[in-house]
Each structure stands twice: as C-alpha cells, then as structure tokens.
mmCIF file of C-alpha atoms and ligand atoms in Angstrom:
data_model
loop_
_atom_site.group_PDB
_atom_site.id
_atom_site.type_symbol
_atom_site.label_atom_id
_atom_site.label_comp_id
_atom_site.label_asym_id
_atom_site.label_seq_id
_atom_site.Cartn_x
_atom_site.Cartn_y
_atom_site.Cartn_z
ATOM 1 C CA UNK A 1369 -12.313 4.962 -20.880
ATOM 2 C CA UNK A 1370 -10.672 1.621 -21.477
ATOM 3 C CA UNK A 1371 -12.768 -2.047 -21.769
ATOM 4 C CA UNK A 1372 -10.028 -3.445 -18.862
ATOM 5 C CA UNK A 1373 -11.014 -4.234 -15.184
ATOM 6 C CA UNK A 1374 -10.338 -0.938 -12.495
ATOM 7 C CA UNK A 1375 -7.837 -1.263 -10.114
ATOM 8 C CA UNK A 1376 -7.142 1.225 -7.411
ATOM 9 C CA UNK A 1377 -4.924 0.661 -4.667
ATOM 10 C CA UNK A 1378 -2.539 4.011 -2.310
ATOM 11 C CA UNK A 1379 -0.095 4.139 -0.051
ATOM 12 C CA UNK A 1380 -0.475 6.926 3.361
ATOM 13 C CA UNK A 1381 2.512 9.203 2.740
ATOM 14 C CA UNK A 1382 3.851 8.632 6.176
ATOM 15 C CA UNK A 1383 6.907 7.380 8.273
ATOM 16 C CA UNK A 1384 9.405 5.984 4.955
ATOM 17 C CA UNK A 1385 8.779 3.527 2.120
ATOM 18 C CA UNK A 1386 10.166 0.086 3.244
ATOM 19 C CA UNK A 1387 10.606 -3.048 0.841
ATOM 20 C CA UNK A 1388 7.542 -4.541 2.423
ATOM 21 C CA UNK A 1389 5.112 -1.907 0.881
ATOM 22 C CA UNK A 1390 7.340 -2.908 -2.317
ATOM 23 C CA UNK A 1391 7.077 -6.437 -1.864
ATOM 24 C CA UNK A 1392 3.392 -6.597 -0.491
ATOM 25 C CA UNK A 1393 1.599 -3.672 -2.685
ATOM 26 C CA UNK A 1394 3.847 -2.132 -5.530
ATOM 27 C CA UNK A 1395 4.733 -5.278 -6.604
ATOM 28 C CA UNK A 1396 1.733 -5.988 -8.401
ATOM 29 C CA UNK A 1397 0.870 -2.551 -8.588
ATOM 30 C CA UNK A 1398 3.432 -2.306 -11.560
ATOM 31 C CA UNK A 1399 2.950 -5.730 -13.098
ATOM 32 C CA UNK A 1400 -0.794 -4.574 -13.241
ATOM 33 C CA UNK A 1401 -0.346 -1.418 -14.972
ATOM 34 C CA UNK A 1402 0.305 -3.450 -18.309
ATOM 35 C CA UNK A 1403 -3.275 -5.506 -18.360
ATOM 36 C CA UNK A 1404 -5.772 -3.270 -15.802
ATOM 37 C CA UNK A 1405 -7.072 0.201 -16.342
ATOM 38 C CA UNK A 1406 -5.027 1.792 -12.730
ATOM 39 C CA UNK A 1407 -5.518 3.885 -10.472
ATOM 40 C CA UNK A 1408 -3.233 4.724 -7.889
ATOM 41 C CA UNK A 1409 -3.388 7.344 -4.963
ATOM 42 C CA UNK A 1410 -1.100 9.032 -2.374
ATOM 43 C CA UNK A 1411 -3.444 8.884 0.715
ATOM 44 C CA UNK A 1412 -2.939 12.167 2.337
ATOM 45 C CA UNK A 1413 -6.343 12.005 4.063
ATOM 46 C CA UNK A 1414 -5.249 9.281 5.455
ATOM 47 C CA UNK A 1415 -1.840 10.158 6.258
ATOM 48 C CA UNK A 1416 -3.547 12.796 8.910
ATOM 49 C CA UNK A 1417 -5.315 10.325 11.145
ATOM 50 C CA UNK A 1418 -1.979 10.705 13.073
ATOM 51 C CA UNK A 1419 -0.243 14.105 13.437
ATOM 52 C CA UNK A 1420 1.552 15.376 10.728
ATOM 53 C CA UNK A 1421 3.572 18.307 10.189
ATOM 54 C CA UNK A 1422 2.226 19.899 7.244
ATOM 55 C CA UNK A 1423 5.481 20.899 5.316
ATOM 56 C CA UNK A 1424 6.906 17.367 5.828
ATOM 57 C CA UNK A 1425 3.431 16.060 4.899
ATOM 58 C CA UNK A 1426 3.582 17.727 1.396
ATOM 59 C CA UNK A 1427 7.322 16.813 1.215
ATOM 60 C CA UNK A 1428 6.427 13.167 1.887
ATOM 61 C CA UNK A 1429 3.788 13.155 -0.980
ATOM 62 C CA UNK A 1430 6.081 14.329 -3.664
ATOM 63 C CA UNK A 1431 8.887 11.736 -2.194
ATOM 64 C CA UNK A 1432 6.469 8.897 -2.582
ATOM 65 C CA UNK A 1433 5.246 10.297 -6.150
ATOM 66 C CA UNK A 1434 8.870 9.833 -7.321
ATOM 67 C CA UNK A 1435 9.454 6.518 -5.825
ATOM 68 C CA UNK A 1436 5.912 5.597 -7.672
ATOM 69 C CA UNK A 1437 8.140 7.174 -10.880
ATOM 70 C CA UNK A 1438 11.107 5.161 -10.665
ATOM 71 C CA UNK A 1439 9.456 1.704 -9.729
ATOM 72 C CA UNK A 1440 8.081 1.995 -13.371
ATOM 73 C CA UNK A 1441 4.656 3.382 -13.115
ATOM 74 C CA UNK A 1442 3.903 5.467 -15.148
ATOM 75 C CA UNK A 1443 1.212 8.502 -15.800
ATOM 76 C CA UNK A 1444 0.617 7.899 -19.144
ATOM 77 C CA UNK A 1445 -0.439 4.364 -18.562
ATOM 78 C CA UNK A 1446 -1.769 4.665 -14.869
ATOM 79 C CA UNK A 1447 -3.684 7.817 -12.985
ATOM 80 C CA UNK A 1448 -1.117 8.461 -10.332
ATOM 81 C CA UNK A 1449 -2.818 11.130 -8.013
ATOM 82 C CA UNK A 1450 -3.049 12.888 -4.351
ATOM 83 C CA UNK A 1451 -6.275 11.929 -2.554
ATOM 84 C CA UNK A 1452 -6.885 15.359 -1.650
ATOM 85 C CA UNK A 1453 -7.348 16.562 -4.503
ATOM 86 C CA UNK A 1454 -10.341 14.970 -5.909
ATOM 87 C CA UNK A 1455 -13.431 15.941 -3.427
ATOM 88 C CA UNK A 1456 -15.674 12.807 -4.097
ATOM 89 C CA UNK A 1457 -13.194 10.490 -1.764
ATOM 90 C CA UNK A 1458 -14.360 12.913 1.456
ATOM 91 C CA UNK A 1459 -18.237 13.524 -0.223
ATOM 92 C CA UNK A 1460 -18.200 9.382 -0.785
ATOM 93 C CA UNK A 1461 -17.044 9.044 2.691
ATOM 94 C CA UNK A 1462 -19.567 11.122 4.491
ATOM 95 C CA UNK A 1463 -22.151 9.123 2.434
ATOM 96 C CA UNK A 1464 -20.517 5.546 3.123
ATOM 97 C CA UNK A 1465 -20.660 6.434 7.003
ATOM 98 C CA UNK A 1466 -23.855 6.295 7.201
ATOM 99 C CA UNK A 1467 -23.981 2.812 6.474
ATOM 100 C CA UNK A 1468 -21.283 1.987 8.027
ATOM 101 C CA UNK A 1469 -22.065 0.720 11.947
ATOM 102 C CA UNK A 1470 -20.161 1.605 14.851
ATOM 103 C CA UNK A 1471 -19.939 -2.359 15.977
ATOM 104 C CA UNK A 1472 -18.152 -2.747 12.737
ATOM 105 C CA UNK A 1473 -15.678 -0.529 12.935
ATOM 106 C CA UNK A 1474 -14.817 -1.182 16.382
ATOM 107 C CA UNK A 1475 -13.776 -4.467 15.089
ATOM 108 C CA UNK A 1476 -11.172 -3.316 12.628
ATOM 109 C CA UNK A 1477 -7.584 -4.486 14.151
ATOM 110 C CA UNK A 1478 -6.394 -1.367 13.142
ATOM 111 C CA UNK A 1479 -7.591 0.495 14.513
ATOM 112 C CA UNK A 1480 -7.151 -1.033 17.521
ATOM 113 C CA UNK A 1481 -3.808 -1.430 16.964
ATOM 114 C CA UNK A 1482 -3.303 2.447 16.282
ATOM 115 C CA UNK A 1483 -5.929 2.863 18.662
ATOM 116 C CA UNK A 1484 -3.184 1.341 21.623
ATOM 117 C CA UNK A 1485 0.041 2.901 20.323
ATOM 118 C CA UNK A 1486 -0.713 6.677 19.986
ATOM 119 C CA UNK A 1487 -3.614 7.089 22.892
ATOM 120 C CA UNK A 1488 -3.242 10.803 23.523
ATOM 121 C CA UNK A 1489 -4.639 11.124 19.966
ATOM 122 C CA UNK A 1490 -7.348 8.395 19.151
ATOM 123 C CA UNK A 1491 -9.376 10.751 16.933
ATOM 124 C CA UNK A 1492 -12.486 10.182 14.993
ATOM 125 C CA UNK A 1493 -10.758 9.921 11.839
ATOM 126 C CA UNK A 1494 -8.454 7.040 12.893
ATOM 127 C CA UNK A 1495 -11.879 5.229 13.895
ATOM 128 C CA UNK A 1496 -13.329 6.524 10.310
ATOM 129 C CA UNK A 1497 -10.691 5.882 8.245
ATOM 130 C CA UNK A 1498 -11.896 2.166 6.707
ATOM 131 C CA UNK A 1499 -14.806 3.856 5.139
ATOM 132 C CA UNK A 1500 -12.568 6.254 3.878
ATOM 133 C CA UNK A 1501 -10.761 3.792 2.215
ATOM 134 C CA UNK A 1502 -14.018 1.770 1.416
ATOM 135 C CA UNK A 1503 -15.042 5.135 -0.615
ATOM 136 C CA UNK A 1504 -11.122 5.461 -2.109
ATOM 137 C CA UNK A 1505 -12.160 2.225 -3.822
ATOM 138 C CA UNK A 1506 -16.053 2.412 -4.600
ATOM 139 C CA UNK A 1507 -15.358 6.226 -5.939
ATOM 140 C CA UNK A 1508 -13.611 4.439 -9.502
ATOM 141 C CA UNK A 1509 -16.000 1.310 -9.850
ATOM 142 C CA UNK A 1510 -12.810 -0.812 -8.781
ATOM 143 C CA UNK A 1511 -12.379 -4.264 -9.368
ATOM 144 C CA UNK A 1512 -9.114 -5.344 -7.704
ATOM 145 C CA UNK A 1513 -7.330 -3.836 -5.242
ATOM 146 C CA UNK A 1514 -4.031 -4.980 -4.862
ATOM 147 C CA UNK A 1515 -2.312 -4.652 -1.126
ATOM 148 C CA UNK A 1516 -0.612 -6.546 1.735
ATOM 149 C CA UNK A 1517 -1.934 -8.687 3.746
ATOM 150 C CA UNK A 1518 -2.974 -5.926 6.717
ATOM 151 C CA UNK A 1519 -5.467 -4.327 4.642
ATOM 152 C CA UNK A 1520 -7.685 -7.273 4.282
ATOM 153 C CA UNK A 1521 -10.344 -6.795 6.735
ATOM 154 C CA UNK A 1522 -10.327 -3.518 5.479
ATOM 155 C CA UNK A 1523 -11.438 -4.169 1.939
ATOM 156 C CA UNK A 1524 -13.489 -6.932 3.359
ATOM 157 C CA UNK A 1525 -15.431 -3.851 4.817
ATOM 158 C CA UNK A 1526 -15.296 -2.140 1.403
ATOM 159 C CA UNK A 1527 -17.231 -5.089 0.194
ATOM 160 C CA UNK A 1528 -19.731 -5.089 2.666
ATOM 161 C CA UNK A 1529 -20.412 -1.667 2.599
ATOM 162 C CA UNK A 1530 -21.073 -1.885 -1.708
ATOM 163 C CA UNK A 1531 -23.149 -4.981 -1.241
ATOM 164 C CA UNK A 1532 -25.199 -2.930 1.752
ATOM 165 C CA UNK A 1533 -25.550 0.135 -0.755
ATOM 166 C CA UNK A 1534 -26.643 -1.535 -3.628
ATOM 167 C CA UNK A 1535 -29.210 -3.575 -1.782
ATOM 168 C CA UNK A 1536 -30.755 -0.434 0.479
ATOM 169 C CA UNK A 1537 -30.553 1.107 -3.025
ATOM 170 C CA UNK A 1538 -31.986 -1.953 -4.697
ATOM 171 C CA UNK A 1539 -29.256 -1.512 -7.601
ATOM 172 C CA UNK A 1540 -26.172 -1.508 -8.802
ATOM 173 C CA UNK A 1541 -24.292 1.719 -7.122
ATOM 174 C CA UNK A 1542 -20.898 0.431 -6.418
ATOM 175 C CA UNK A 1543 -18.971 -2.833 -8.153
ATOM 176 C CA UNK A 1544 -18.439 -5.211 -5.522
ATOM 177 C CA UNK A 1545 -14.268 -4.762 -5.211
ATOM 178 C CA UNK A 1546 -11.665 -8.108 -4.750
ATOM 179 C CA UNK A 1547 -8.481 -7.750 -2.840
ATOM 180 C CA UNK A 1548 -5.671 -8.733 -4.866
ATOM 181 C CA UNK A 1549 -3.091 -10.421 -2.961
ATOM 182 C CA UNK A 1550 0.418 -11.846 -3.191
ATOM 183 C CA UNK A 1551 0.828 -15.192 -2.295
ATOM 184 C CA UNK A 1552 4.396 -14.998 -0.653
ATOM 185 C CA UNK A 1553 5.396 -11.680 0.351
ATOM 186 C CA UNK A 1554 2.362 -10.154 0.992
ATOM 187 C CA UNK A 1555 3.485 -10.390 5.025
ATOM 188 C CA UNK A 1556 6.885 -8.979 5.354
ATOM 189 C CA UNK A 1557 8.227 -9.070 9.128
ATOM 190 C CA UNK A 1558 10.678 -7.089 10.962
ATOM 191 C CA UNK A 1559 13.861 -8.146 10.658
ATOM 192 C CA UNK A 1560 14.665 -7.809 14.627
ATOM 193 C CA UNK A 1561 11.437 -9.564 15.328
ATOM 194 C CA UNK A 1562 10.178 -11.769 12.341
ATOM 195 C CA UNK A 1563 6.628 -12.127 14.402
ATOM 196 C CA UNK A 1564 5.380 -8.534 13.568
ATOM 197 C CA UNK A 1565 4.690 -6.876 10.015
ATOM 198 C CA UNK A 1566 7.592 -4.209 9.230
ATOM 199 C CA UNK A 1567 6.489 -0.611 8.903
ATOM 200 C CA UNK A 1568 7.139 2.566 7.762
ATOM 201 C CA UNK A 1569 6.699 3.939 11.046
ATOM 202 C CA UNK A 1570 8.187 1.673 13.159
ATOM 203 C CA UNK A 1571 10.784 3.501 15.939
ATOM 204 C CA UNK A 1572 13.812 0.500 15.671
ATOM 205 C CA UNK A 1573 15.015 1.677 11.804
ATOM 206 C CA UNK A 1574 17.068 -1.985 11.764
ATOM 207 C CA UNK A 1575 13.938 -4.101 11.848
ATOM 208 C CA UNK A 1576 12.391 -2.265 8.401
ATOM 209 C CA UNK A 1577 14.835 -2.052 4.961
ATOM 210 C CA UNK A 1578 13.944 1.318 3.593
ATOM 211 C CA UNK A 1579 13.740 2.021 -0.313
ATOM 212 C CA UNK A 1580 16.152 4.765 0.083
ATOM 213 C CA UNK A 1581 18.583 3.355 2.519
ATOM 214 C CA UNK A 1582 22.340 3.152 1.787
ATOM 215 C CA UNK A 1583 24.149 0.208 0.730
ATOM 216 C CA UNK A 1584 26.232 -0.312 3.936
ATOM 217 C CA UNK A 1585 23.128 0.039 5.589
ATOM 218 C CA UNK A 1586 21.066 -2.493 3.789
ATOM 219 C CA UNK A 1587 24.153 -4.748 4.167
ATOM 220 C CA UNK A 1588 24.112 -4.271 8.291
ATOM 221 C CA UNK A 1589 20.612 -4.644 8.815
ATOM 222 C CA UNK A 1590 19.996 -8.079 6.570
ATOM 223 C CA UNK A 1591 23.312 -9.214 8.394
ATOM 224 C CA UNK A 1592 21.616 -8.975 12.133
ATOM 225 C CA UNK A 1593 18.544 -10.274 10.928
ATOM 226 C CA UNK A 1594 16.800 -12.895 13.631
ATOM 227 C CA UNK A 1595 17.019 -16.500 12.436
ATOM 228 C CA UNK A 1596 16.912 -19.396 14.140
ATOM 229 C CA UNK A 1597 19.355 -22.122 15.480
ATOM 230 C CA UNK A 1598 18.808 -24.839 13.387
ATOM 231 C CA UNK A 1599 20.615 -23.877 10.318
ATOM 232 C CA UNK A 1600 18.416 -25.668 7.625
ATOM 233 C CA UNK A 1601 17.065 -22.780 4.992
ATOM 234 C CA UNK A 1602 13.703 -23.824 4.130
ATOM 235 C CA UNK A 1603 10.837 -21.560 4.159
ATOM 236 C CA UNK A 1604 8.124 -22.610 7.226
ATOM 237 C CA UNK A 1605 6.197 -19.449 8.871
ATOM 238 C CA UNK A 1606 5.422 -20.861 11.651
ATOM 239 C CA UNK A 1607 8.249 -22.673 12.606
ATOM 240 C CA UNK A 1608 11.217 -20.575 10.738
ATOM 241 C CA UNK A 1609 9.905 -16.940 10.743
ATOM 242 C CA UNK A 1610 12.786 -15.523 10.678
ATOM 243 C CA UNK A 1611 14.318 -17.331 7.224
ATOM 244 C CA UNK A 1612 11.032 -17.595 5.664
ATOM 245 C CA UNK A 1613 10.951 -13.690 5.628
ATOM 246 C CA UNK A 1614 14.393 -13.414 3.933
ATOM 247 C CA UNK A 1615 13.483 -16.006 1.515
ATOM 248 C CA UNK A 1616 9.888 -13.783 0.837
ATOM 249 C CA UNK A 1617 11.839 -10.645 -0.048
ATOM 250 C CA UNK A 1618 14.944 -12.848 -1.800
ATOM 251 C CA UNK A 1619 12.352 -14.246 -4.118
ATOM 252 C CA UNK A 1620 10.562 -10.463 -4.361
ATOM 253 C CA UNK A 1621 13.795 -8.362 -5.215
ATOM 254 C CA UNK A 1622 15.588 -11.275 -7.501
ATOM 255 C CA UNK A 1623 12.466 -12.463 -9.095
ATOM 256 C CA UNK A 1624 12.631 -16.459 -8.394
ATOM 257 C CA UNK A 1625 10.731 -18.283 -6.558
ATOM 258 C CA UNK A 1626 10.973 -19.933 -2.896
ATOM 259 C CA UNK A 1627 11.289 -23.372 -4.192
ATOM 260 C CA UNK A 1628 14.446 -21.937 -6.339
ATOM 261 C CA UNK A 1629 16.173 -20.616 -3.123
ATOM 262 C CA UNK A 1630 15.295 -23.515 -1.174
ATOM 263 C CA UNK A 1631 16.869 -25.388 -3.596
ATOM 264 C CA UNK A 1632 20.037 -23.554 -4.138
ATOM 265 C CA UNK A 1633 20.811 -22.689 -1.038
ATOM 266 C CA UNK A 1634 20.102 -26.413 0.388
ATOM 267 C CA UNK A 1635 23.073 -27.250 2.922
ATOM 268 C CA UNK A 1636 24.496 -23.705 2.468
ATOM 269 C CA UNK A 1637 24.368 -21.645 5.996
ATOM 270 C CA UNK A 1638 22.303 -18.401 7.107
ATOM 271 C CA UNK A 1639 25.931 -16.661 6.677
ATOM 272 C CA UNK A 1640 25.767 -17.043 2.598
ATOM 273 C CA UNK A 1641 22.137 -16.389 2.525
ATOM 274 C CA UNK A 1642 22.681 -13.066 4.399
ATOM 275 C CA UNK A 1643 24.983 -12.286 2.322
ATOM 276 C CA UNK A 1644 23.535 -12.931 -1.193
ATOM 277 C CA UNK A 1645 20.087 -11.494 -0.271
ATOM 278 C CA UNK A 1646 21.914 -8.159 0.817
ATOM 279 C CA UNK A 1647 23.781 -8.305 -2.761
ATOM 280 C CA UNK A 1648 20.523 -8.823 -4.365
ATOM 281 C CA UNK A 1649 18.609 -6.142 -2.663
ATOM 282 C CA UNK A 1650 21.724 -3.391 -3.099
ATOM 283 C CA UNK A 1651 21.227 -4.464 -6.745
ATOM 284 C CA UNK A 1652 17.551 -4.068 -6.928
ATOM 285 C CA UNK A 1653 17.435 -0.847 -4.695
ATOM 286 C CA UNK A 1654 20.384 1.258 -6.261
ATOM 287 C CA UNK A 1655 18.725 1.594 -10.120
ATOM 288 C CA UNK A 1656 15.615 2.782 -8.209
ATOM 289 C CA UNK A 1657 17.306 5.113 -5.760
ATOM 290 C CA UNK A 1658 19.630 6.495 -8.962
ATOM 291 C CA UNK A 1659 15.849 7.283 -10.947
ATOM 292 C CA UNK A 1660 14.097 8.557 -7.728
ATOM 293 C CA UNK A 1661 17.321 11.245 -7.565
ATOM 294 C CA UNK A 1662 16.608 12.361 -10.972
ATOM 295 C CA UNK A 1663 12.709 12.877 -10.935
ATOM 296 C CA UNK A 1664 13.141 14.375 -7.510
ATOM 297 C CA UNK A 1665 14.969 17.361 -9.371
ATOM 298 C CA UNK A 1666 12.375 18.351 -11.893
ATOM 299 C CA UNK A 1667 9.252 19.465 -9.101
ATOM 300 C CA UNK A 1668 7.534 21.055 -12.254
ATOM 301 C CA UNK A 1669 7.104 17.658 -13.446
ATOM 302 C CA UNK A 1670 5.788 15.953 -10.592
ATOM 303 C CA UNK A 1671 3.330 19.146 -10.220
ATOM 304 C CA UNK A 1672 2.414 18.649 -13.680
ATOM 305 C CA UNK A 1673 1.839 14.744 -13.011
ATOM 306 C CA UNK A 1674 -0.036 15.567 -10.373
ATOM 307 C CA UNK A 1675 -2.578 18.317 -11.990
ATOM 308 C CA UNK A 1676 -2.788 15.802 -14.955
ATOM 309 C CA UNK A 1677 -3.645 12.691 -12.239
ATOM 310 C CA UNK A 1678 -6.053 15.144 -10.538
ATOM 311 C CA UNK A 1679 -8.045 16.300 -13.026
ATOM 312 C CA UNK A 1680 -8.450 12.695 -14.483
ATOM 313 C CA UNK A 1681 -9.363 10.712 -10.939
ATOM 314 C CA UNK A 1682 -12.226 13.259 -10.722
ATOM 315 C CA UNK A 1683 -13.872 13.293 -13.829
ATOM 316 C CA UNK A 1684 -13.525 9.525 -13.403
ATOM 317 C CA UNK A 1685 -14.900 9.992 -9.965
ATOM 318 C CA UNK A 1686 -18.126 12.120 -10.918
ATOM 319 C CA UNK A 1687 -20.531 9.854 -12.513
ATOM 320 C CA UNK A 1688 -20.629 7.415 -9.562
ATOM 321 C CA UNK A 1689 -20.851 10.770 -7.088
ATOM 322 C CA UNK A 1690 -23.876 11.660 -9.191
ATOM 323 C CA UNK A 1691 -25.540 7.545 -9.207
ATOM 324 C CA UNK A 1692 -24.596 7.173 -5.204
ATOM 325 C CA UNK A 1693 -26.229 10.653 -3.947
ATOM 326 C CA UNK A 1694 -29.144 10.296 -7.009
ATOM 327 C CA UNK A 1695 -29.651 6.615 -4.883
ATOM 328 C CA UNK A 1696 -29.335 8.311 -1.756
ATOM 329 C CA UNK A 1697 -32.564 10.710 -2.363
ATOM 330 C CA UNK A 1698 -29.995 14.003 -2.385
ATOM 331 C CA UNK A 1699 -32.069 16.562 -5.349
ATOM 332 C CA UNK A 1700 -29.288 17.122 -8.037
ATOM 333 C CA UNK A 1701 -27.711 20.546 -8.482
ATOM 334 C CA UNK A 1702 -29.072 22.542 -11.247
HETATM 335 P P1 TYM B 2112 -0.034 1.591 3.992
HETATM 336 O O1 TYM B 2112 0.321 2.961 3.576
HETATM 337 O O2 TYM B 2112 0.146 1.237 5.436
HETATM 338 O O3 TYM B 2112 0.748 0.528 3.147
HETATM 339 C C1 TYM B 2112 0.768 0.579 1.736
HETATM 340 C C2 TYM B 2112 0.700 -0.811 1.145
HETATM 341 O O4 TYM B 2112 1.801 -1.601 1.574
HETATM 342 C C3 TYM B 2112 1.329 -2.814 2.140
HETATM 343 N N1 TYM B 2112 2.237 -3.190 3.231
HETATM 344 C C4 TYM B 2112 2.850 -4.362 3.344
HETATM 345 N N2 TYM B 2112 2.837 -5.446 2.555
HETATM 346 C C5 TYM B 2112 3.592 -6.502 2.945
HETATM 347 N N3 TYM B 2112 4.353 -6.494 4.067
HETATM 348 C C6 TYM B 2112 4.390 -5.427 4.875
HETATM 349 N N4 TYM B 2112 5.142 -5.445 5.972
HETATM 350 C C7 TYM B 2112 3.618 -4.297 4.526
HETATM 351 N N5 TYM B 2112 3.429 -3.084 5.099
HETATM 352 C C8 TYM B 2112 2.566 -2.423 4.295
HETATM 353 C C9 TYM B 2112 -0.062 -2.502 2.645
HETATM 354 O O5 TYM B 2112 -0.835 -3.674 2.768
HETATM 355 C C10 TYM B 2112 -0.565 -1.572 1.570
HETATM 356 O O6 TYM B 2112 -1.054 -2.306 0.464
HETATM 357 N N6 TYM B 2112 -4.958 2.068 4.181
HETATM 358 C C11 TYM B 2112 -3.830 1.840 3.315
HETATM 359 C C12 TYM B 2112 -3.678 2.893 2.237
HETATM 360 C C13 TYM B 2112 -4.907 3.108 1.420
HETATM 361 C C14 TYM B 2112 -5.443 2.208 0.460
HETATM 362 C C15 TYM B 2112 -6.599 2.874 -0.058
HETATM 363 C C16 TYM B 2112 -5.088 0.947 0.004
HETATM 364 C C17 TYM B 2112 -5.691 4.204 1.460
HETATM 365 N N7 TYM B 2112 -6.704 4.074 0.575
HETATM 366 C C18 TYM B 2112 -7.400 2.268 -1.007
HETATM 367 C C19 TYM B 2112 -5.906 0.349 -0.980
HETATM 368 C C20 TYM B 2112 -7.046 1.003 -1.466
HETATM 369 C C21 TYM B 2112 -2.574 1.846 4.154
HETATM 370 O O7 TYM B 2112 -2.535 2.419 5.208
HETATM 371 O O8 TYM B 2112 -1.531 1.259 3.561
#
C-alpha cells in the first residue's frame, strides 16, 4: 500500500452521465489520480434506492466504467470497482446504522428531495442510503472525498458518524474523511432553469448536456440556454445564474479560468458566448465519446478491470471490517 492520502469518491449508475458530474466530481477525480492513492466506485447499491431494471442496471455500470476509461482514469493507477462486489460496504453499513439516529437522517435534503419526487416508493433504503455512503468512505480509511456540491451534508454525516465511532469506541476506528470540493463548478444548473442543479435523471433532456450526446445536440441545447436581459457576461450567481453557469462549465471543458472569459468576452454578446462554449464542449466531448466507443467493444476487458478492482477494494476493505466489528464487541471468526 502506498504512503499517499486515500481518496474515494462513486458515481450511482443511474439516469445518464451529464457534464455536471464531469465538472463537479470527475474533474478532480482524474487530476487526483496522479498525487492520492484512489479509489473509485460505481454505486450500484445505491443506484437501487429507486427502481431499476436489472439488465439496464448492469448495462449502466459497464457504460459508466468506460466513461471512467476514457476520462483518463486508469486501473493501474486507481482501484476502479462495482460497490457490490466487495461485502464490507453493506456489513459497514449495518454497523454504521446503529449509530446513526433517525433525527439525523430525516434531515438529509435528499432525501427529502427524493423523498417528494418518487412517493409511491419512499423505501428504507432511500432513507438509509447516507450511511451507506458514510461506510463507502470509512470502509478505505479515506481522506478526501472529492464530489459536487449536493453531497456535502452527506459527507458531513460521514464525519460525524467516524468521530461518534471512534469516541463510543474510545479509538481510532475510522479516519475522520474531508470533502474535496471545486471552487467553481462544483454547482452546475440546468440549462432551462439555471436555479436547480442538472441531473442525470432529470425528465426535460435540454436542461442537462449529456457526455454522450451528439454534436448538433450539444450545439441546440447550449443555444436555448436561459440568460438574462442585460447582456453584460460577467459571472454573479445570484444575480446572473444563467451566464455564470455557462461560464462554470466554459472554464471546466477549456481549462481557463472565469476571470479569463470575463475578460475576453467583455462587450461581446450571449450570441458569441453560446456559440464558442458549444465549440469548446463538442471539442472536449468528441475525443471522450471516440475512446468510450472503443473500450465499450472489448467487455472482457472491462470484466477483467472489474475482477482486478474487486478483489483489490476488498482486501483493502478487510482490516478496518476486522478493527470496526473487533470495537464493536462482535467475537472474531475462527
Ligand atoms: P451522483 O451519482 O448523484 O453524482 C456523482 C457526482 O457528481 C456530482 N454532481 C454534480 N456536480 C456538480 N454539478 C452538478 N449538477 C452535479 N450533479 C452531480 C455529485 O456531487 C457527485 O460527486 N451519493 C453519491 C454517490 C456516492 C458517493 C459515495 C460519493 C455513493 N457513494 C461515496 C462519494 C463517496 C451520488 O448520488 O452522486
């Protein structure tokens, strides 16, 4: 095992990738790969707090594996793997819910979120699925955890639940995880409705760009994006939603900064900025769609990837399964 800091961070397999999980998670994800020790995870358990069909489920998870592929990471330098397959997340889990209070989770926005949209199926695991995440992350001893914005009061739980541990255990069980961040970008919005986050499973497919849409449609969608009427391109949240938003993912996809593109584009209109940001995320996307084709072909690979990603998440997993239930009073197998 390596000397450098853990990092663990997934992505649900559900609804399709959009630049904003790019932007807000992957992002980093890649750039991190070169200094942390990484570990990254398709969250299947997670994926089923909603109803999934199962074949499109398993599709989804080898879909997402190869867009992992062709952002850059890589298996020999990070542990990509499938939740499922390494027990300790669900044997964590079971463990972390017991210290995990009902007040608490009620809280998360989440869930009440989720809880509002889909209320023919508010099941237990859509109420349980922070600590699931809170044991995705204390499972590997993580350090950082780089995400979007949303999943902040999530890993805020994650780092009460460690700190409650180790103090009911009265030592160190779980390191005490840090979000990690972006500073711009880690917020995309719709593009229809700049107020609200986009998603991969939002029902309007013109407010979200999708990693695997088509040119033309990349092109249509930035060009009825909602702006504003008074014409000046400067980057203000609150004020300018809509603009600040293309000038997040401009600055995300070309790899400038905000103060750059308020700079150049000072006195130029929303027309030309349309227009250049759907050049520059055509450019950025089509390389990646062009290397997602080609590792899509080879499903003996990605199975191999997979089995190697498996098998290394658990033994990496095991040793703080054995401290947490030794802390917890359960007698060790012989
Ligand atoms: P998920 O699958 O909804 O999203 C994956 C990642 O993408 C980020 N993200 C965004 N960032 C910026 N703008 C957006 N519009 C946007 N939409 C999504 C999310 O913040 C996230 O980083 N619970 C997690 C998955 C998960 C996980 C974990 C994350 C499971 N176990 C352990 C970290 C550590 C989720 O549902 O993310």
């Amino acid at each position: 095992m390596s000397d450098k800091s853990v990092v663990l961070s997934g992505i649900q397999p559900s609804g399709a990738l959009t630049l904003g999980n790019y932007v807000g998670a992957i992002k980093n994800w890649v750039a991190m790969q070169e200094t942390h020790d990484c570990l990254y995870a398709l969250a299947d358990m997670h994926a089923i707090t909603v109803r999934q069909d199962p074949a499109a489920l398993r599709e989804r998870c080898y879909e997402f594996l190869c867009l992992y592929l062709a952002f850059g990471l890589d298996p020999d330098r990070a542990t990509l793997f499938v939740q499922s397959h390494v027990a300790g997340h669900a044997q964590l889990a079971w463990l972390l819910n017991c210290h995990a209070s009902m007040g608490e989770l009620t809280r998360m926005t989440q869930f009440k979120d989720k809880a509002g949209q889909d209320t023919d199926n508010i099941n237990a695991g859509l109420f349980d699925y922070p600590v699931l995440m809170a044991a995705d992350i204390l499972l590997y001893q993580t350090e950082a955890v780089p995400v979007g914005h949303d999943q902040k009061q999530h890993l805020e739980l994650a780092r009460n639940l460690a700190e409650r541990v180790n103090t009911r255990a009265g030592e160190e069980v779980f390191t005490v995880p840090e979000p990690f961040i972006p500073e711009v970008g880690a917020r995309v919005m719709r593009l229809g409705e700049p107020t609200a986050k986009m998603s991969k499973s939002d029902d309007v497919s013109a407010n979200s760009i999708y990693l695997l849409d088509e040119p033309t449609a990349i092109t249509k969608k930035i060009k009825r994006a909602v702006t504003d009427s008074d014409g000046e391109i400067r980057y203000d949240e609150a004020e300018k939603p809509g603009v600040s938003n293309l000038l997040a993912i401009y600055a995300a996809v070309a790899d400038c900064t905000i103060a750059e593109l308020e700079r150049d584009y000072a006195g130029l209109g929303y027309g030309r900025l349309k227009t250049d940001l759907a050049d520059a995320v055509v450019a950025f996307l089509e390389p990646l769609q062009r290397r997602y084709a080609e590792f899509y072909e080879d499903r003996s690979q990605l199975a191999g990837i997979l089995a190697r990603g498996a098998e290394s998440a658990a033994a990496r997993a095991e040793p703080t399964i054995a401290h947490a239930f030794r802390a917890t009073g359960f007698v060790p197998p012989v």
